[in-house]
CSV table of C-alpha atoms in Angstrom, one decimal:
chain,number,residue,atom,x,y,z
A,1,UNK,CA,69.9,126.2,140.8
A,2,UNK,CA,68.5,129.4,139.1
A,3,UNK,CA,68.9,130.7,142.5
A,4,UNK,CA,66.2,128.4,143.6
A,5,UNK,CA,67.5,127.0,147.2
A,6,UNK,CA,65.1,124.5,147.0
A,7,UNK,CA,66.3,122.3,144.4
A,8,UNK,CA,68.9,120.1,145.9
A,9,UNK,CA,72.1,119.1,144.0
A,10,UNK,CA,73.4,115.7,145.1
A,11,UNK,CA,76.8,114.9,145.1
A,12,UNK,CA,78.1,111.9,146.8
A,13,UNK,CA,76.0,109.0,148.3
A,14,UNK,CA,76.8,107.3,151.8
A,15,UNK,CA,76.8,103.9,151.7
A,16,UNK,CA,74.6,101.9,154.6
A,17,UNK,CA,73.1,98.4,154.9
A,18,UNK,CA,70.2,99.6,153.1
A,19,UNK,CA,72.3,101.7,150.2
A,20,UNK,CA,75.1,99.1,149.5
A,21,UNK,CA,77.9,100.6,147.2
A,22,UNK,CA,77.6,98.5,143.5
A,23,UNK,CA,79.6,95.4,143.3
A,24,UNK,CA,82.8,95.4,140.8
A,25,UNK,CA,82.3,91.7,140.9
A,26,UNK,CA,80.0,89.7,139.5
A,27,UNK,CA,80.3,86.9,142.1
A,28,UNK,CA,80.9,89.8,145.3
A,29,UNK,CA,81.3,92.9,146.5
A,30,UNK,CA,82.2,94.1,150.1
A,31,UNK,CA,83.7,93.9,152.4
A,32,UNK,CA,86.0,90.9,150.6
A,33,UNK,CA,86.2,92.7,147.4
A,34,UNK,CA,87.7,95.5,149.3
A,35,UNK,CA,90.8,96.0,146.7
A,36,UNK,CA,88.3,97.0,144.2
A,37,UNK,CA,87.0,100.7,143.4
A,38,UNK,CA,85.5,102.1,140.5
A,39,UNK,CA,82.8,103.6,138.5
A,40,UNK,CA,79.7,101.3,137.7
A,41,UNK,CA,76.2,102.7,135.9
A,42,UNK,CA,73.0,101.5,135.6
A,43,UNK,CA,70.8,100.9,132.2
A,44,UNK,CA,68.4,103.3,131.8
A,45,UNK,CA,64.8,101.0,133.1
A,46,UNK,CA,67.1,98.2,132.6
A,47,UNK,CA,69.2,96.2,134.7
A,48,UNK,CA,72.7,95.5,132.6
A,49,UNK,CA,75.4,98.4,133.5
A,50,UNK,CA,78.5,99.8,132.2
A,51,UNK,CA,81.7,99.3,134.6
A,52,UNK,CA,85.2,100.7,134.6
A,53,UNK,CA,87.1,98.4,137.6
A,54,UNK,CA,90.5,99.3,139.2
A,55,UNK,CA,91.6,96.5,141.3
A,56,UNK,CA,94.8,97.0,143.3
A,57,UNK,CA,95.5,93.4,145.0
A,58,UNK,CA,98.9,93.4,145.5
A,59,UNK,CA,100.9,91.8,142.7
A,60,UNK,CA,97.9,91.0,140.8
A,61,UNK,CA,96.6,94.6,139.9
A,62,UNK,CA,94.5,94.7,137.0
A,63,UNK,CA,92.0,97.6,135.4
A,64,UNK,CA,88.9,96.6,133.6
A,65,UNK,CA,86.8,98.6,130.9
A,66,UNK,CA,83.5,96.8,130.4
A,67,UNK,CA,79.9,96.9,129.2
A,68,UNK,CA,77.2,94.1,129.7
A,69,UNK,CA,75.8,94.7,126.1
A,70,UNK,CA,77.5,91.5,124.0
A,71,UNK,CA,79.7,91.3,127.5
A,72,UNK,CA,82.2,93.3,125.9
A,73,UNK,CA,85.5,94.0,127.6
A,74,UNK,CA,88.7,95.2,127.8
A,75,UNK,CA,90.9,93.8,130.6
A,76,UNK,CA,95.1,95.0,131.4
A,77,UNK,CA,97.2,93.6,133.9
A,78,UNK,CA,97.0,90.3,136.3
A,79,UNK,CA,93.8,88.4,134.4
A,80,UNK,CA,91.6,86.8,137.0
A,81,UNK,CA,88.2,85.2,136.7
A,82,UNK,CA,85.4,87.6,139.0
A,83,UNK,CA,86.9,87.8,142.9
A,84,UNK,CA,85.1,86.3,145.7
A,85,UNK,CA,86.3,87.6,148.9
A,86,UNK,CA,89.1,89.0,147.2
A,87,UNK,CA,90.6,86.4,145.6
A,88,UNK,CA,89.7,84.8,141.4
A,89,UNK,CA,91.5,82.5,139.6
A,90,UNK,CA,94.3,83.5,137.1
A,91,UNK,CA,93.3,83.3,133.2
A,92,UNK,CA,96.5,85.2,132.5
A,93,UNK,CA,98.4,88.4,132.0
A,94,UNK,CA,99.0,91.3,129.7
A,95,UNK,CA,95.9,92.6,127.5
A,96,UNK,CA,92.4,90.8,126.9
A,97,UNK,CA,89.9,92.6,124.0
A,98,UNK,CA,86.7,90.3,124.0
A,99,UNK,CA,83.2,90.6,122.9
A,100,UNK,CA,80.2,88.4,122.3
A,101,UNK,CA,79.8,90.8,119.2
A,102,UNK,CA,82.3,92.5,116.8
A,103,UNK,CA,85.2,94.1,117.1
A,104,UNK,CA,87.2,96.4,114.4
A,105,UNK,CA,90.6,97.6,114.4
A,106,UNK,CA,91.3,100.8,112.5
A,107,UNK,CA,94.3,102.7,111.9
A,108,UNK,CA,94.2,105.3,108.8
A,109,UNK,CA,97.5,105.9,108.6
A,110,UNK,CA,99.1,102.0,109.7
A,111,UNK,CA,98.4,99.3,111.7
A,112,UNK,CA,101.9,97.8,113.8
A,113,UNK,CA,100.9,94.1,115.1
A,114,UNK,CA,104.6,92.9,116.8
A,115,UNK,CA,105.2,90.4,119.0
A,116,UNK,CA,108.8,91.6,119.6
A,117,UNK,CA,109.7,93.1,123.0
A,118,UNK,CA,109.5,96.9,123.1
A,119,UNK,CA,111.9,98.9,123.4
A,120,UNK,CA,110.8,100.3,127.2
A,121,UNK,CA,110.6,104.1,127.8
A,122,UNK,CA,112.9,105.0,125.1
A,123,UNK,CA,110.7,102.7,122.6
A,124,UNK,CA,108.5,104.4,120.2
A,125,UNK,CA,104.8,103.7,119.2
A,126,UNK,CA,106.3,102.4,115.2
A,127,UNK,CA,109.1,100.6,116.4
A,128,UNK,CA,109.7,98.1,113.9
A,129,UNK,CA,113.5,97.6,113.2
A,130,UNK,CA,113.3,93.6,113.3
A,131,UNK,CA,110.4,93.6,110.8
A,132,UNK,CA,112.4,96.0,108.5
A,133,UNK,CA,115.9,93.6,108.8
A,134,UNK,CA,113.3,90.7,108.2
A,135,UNK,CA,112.1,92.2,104.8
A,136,UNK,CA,115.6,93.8,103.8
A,137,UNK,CA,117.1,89.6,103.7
A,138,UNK,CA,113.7,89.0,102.1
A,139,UNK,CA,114.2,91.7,99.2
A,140,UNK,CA,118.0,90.5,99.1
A,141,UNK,CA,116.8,87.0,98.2
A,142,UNK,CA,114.1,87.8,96.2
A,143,UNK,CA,116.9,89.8,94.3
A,144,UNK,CA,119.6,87.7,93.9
A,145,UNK,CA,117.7,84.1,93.1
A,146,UNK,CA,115.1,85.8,90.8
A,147,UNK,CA,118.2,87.5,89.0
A,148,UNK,CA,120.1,84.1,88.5
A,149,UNK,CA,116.7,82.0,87.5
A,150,UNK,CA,116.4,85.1,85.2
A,151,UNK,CA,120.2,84.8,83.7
A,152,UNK,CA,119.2,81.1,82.7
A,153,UNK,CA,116.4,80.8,80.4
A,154,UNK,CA,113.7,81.0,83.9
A,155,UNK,CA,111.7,84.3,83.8
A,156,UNK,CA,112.5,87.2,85.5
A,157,UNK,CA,111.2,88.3,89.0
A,158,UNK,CA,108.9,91.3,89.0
A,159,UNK,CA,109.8,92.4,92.3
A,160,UNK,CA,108.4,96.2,92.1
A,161,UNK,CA,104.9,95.5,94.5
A,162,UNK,CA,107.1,94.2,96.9
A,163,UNK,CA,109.9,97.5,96.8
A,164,UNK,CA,107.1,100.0,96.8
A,165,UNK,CA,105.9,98.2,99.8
A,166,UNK,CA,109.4,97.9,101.9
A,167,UNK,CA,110.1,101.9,101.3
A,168,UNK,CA,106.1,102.6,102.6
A,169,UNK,CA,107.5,100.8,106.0
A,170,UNK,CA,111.1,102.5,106.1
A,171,UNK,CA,109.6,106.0,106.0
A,172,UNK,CA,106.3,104.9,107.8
A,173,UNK,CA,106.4,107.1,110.3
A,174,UNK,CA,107.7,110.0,108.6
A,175,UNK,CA,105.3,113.4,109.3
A,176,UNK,CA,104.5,112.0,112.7
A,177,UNK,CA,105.4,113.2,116.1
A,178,UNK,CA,108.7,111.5,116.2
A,179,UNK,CA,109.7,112.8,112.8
A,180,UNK,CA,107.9,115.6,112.0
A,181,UNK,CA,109.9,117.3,109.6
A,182,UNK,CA,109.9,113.9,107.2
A,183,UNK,CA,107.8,113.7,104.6
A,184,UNK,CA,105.7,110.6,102.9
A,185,UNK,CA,105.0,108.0,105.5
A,186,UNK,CA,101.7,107.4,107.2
A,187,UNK,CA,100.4,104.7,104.5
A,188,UNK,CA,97.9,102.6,105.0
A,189,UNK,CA,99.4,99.4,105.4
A,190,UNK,CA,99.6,96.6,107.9
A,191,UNK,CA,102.6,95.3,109.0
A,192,UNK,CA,102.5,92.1,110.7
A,193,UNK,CA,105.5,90.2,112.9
A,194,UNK,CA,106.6,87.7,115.4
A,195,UNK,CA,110.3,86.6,116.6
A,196,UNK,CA,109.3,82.6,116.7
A,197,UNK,CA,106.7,83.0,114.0
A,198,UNK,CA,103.0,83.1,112.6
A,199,UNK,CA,100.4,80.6,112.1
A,200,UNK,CA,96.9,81.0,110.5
A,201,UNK,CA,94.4,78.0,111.2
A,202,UNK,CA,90.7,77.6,110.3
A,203,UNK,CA,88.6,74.9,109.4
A,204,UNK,CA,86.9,76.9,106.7
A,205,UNK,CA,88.3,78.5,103.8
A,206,UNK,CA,91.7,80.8,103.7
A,207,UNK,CA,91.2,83.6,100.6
A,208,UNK,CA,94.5,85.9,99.8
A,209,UNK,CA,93.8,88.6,97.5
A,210,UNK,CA,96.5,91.3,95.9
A,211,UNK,CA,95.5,93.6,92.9
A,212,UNK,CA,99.4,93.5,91.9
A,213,UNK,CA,101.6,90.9,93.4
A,214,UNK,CA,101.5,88.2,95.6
A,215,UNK,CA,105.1,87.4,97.2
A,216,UNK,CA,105.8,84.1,99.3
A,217,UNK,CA,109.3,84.1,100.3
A,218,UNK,CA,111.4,81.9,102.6
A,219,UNK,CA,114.9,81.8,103.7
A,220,UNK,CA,114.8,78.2,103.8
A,221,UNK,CA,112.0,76.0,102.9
A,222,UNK,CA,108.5,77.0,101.5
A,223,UNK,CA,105.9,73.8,101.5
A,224,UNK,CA,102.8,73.5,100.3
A,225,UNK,CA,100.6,70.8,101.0
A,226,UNK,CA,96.9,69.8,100.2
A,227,UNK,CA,95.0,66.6,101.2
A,228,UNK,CA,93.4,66.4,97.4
A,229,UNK,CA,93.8,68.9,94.9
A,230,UNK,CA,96.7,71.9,94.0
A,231,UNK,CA,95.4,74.0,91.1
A,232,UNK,CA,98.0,76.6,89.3
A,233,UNK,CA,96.4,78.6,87.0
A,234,UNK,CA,98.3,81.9,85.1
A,235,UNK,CA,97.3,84.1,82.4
A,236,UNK,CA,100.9,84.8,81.2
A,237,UNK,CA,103.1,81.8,82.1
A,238,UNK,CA,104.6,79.7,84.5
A,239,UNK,CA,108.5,79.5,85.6
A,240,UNK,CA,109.9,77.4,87.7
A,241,UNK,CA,113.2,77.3,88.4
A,242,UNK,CA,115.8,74.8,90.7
A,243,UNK,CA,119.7,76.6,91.1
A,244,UNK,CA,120.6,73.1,93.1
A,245,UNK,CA,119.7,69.4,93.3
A,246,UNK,CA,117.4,69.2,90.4
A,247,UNK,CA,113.8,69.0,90.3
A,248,UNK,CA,111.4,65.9,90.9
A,249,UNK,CA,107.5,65.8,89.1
A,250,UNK,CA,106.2,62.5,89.8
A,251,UNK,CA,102.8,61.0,89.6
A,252,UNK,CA,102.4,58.1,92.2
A,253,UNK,CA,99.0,57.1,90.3
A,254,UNK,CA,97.4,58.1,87.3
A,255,UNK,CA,98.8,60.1,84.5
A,256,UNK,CA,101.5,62.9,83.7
A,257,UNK,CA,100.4,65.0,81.0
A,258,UNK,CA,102.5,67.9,79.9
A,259,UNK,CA,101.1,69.7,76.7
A,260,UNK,CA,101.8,72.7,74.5
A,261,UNK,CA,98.6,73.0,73.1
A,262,UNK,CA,99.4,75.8,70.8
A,263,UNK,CA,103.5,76.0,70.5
A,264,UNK,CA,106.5,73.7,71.2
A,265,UNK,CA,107.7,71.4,73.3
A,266,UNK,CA,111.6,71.8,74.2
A,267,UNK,CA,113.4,69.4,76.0
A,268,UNK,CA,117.2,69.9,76.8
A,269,UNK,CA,120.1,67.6,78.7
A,270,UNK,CA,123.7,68.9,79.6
A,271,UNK,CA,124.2,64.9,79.7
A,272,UNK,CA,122.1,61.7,79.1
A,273,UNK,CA,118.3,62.0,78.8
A,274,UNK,CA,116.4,58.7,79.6
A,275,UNK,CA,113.2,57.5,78.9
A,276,UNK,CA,111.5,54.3,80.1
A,277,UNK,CA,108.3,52.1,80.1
A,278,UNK,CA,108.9,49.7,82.8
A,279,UNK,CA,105.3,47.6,82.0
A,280,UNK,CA,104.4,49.4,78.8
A,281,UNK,CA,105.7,50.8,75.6
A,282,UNK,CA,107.4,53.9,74.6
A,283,UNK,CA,105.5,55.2,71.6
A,284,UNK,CA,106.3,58.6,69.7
A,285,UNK,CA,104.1,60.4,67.3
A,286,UNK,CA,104.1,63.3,65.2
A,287,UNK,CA,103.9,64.0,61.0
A,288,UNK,CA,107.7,63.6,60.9
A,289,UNK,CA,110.1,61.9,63.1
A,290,UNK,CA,113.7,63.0,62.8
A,291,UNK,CA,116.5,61.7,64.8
A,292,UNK,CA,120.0,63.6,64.7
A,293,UNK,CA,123.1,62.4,66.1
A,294,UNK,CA,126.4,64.8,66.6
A,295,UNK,CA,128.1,63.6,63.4
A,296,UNK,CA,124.8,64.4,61.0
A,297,UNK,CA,124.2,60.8,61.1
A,298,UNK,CA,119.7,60.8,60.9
A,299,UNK,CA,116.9,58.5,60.7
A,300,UNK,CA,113.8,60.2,59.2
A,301,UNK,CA,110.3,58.6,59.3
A,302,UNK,CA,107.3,60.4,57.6
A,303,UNK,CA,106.1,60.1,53.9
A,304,UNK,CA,108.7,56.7,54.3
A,305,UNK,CA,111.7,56.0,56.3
A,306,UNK,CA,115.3,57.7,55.1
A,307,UNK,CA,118.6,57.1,56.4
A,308,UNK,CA,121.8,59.2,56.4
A,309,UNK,CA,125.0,58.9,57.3
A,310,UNK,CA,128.8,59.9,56.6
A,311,UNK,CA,130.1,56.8,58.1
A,312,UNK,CA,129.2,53.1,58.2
A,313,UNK,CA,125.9,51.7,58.6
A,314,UNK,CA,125.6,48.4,60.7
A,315,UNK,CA,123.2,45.7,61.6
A,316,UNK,CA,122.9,43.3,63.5
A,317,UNK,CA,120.7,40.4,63.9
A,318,UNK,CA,119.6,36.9,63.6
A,319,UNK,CA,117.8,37.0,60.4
A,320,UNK,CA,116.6,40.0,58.5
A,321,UNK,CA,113.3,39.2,56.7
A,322,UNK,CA,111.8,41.7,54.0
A,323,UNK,CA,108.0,41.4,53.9
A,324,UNK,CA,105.0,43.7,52.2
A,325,UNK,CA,104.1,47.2,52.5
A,326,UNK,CA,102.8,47.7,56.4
A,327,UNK,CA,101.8,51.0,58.5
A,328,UNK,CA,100.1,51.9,61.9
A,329,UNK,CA,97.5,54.5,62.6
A,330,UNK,CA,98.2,57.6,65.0
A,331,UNK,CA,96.2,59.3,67.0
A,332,UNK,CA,97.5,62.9,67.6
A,333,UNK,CA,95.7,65.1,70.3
A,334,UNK,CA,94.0,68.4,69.2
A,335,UNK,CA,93.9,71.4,71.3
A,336,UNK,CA,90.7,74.3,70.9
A,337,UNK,CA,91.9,78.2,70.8
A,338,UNK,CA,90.4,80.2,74.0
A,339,UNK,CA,90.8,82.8,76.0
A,340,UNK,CA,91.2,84.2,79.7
A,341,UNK,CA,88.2,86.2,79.7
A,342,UNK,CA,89.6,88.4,82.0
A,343,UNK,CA,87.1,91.1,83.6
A,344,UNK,CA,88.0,94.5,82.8
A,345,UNK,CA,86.0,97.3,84.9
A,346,UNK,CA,87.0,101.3,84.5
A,347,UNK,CA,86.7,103.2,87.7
A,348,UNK,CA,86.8,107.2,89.4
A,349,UNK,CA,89.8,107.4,91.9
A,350,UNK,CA,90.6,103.3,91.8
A,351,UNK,CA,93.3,104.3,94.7
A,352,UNK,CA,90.4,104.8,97.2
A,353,UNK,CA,88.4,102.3,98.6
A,354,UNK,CA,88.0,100.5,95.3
A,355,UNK,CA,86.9,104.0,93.4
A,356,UNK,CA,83.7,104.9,92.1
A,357,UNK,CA,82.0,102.3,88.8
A,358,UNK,CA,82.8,104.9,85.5
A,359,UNK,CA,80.0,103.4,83.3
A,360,UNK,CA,79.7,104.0,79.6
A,361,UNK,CA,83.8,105.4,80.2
A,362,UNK,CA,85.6,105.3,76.7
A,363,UNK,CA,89.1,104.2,77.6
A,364,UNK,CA,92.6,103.0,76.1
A,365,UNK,CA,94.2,100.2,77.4
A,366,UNK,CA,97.8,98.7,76.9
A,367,UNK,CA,99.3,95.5,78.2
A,368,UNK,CA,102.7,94.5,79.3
A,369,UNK,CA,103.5,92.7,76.0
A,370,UNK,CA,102.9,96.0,73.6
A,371,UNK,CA,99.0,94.6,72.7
């Protein structure tokens, strides 16, 4: 070195019984680890090393990138608890990412998370044909039922945030290597699927978020459950809508209350509509009652009670007595005027990250309905 034949350059060690070669394994090394090579270092006036392990067993080969700080690892191939004269329990097969500490996933342009088998040697990396048949019947349905609720009186499906989304994934890996001449994919979306499904557990708290739309669809059933409490709240209306075998709202205990608090209430019946107070009373109150029947025939009570028809007016009873003047007392619910008090925030280049707080911003803003 610097033409110094002094200075010695070492490269390679020979093992001896005094030099032994690092162990691969935590719980041995050789000669019954013998299957193992690699690379291990050492911590800098420490003792805890970096490792990357090759281990060639036959039929149970596995590689091994690992690092003693938060026991971090990633393990490929035949899974085995540390060898001890060559031989370690299975844990399993395939790919282990593991840390005491935290790990991140990031993909700029996509992230792919599939369960479904890949395609081999001919696959490629954004294979994703069964997730794009999956969410081509889900935009069908969306289509076809939101259309119908919206041809009768049910409001209309917004389905835009969910189209926007299904064309990012057709084209998504448009401009890449495999199509490099295409133009608009790479967005930064993440796509998860599974051929037998998906299930999220935690004894915590679950929180779904979406700046535009939220859309839950199922081909079959969709059920929601909660041990206590289901709260729907919506700043611009609720729809719900049944094309087949009706609907069923039942309290088991405690009280229904449905309210307009600020419009009317509209109740309608192709055929009979029924109501009943098995222990109690059926009691209706308003400033004017007014019952209509097909031929004009009408009962109104308010300010007295008037009768009307075109035909013939019957009773029936035992005996009809005619006593004094006599009323009851109402007591008619009020409702308070409010408002959502929706948070409005103006922000630099909202598409990245979140953008950039514009304080003191003049702006113009326009809802949906014209206001």
């Amino acid at each position: 070195l610097g033409g110094d034949p002094d200075k010695p350059v070492i490269v390679g060690q020979l093992y001896n019984q005094e030099g032994l070669p690092p162990a691969l394994s935590t719980m041995d090394g050789l000669p019954g680890n013998k299957h193992l090579s690699g690379i291990k270092s050492r911590e800098i006036k420490g003792g805890r090393s970096n490792q990357l392990r090759l281990d060639d067993t036959t039929g149970q080969i596995s590689a091994q990138l690992a690092s003693d700080h938060g026991n971090s690892q990633l393990n490929l191939g035949f899974l085995t608890h540390p060898k001890s004269c060559g031989a370690g329990d299975a844990r399993g097969e395939g790919v282990e990412l593991s840390s005491g500490e935290q790990i991140a996933l990031r993909a700029a342009k996509g992230l792919l998370l599939s369960a479904w088998k890949h395609c081999g040697t001919d696959g490629k990396q954004m294979d994703r044909q069964q997730f794009l048949d999956l969410l081509a019947d889900c935009a069908e349905l969306v289509k076809s039922l939101g259309e119908y609720a919206g041809e009768h009186q049910a409001k209309p499906v917004d389905a835009k945030s969910h189209e926007e989304l299904f064309e990012d994934f057709k084209v998504w890996a448009a401009g890449s290597n495999t199509e490099p001449r295409a133009v608009g994919g790479g967005s930064p979306a993440i796509a998860l699927t599974a051929p037998t499904g998906i299930s999220f557990a935690t004894p915590k708290a679950i929180v779904s978020y979406a700046g535009t739309g939220l859309n839950t669809v199922a081909q079959q059933n969709l059920q929601m459950t909660a041990g206590q409490c289901i709260n729907l709240n919506a700043g611009k209306g609720i729809s719900l809508f049944a094309q087949s075998d009706g609907i069923n709202m039942i309290a088991h205990k405690g009280k229904l209350l449905l309210q307009s608090q600020h419009d009317e209430t509209e109740l309608n019946a192709a055929k009979d509509m029924k109501l009943t107070a098995s222990e109690g009373k059926v009691i209706g109150m308003a400033k004017e009652i007014v019952l209509i029947a097909e031929d004009g025939s009408f009962i109104k009570i308010g300010d007295g009670i008037t009768l009307g028809t075109g035909g013939t007016i019957t009773h029936h009873g035992a005996k009809f007595p005619f006593k004094g003047t006599s009323t009851m007392s109402t007591a008619l619910p009020t409702f308070d005027e409010g408002n959502t008090d929706l948070k409005f925030e103006a922000r630099y280049y909202s598409h990245l990250d979140g953008g950039i707080p514009a304080p003191e911003m003049d702006v113009e803003t326009s809802a949906s309905d014209g206001t």
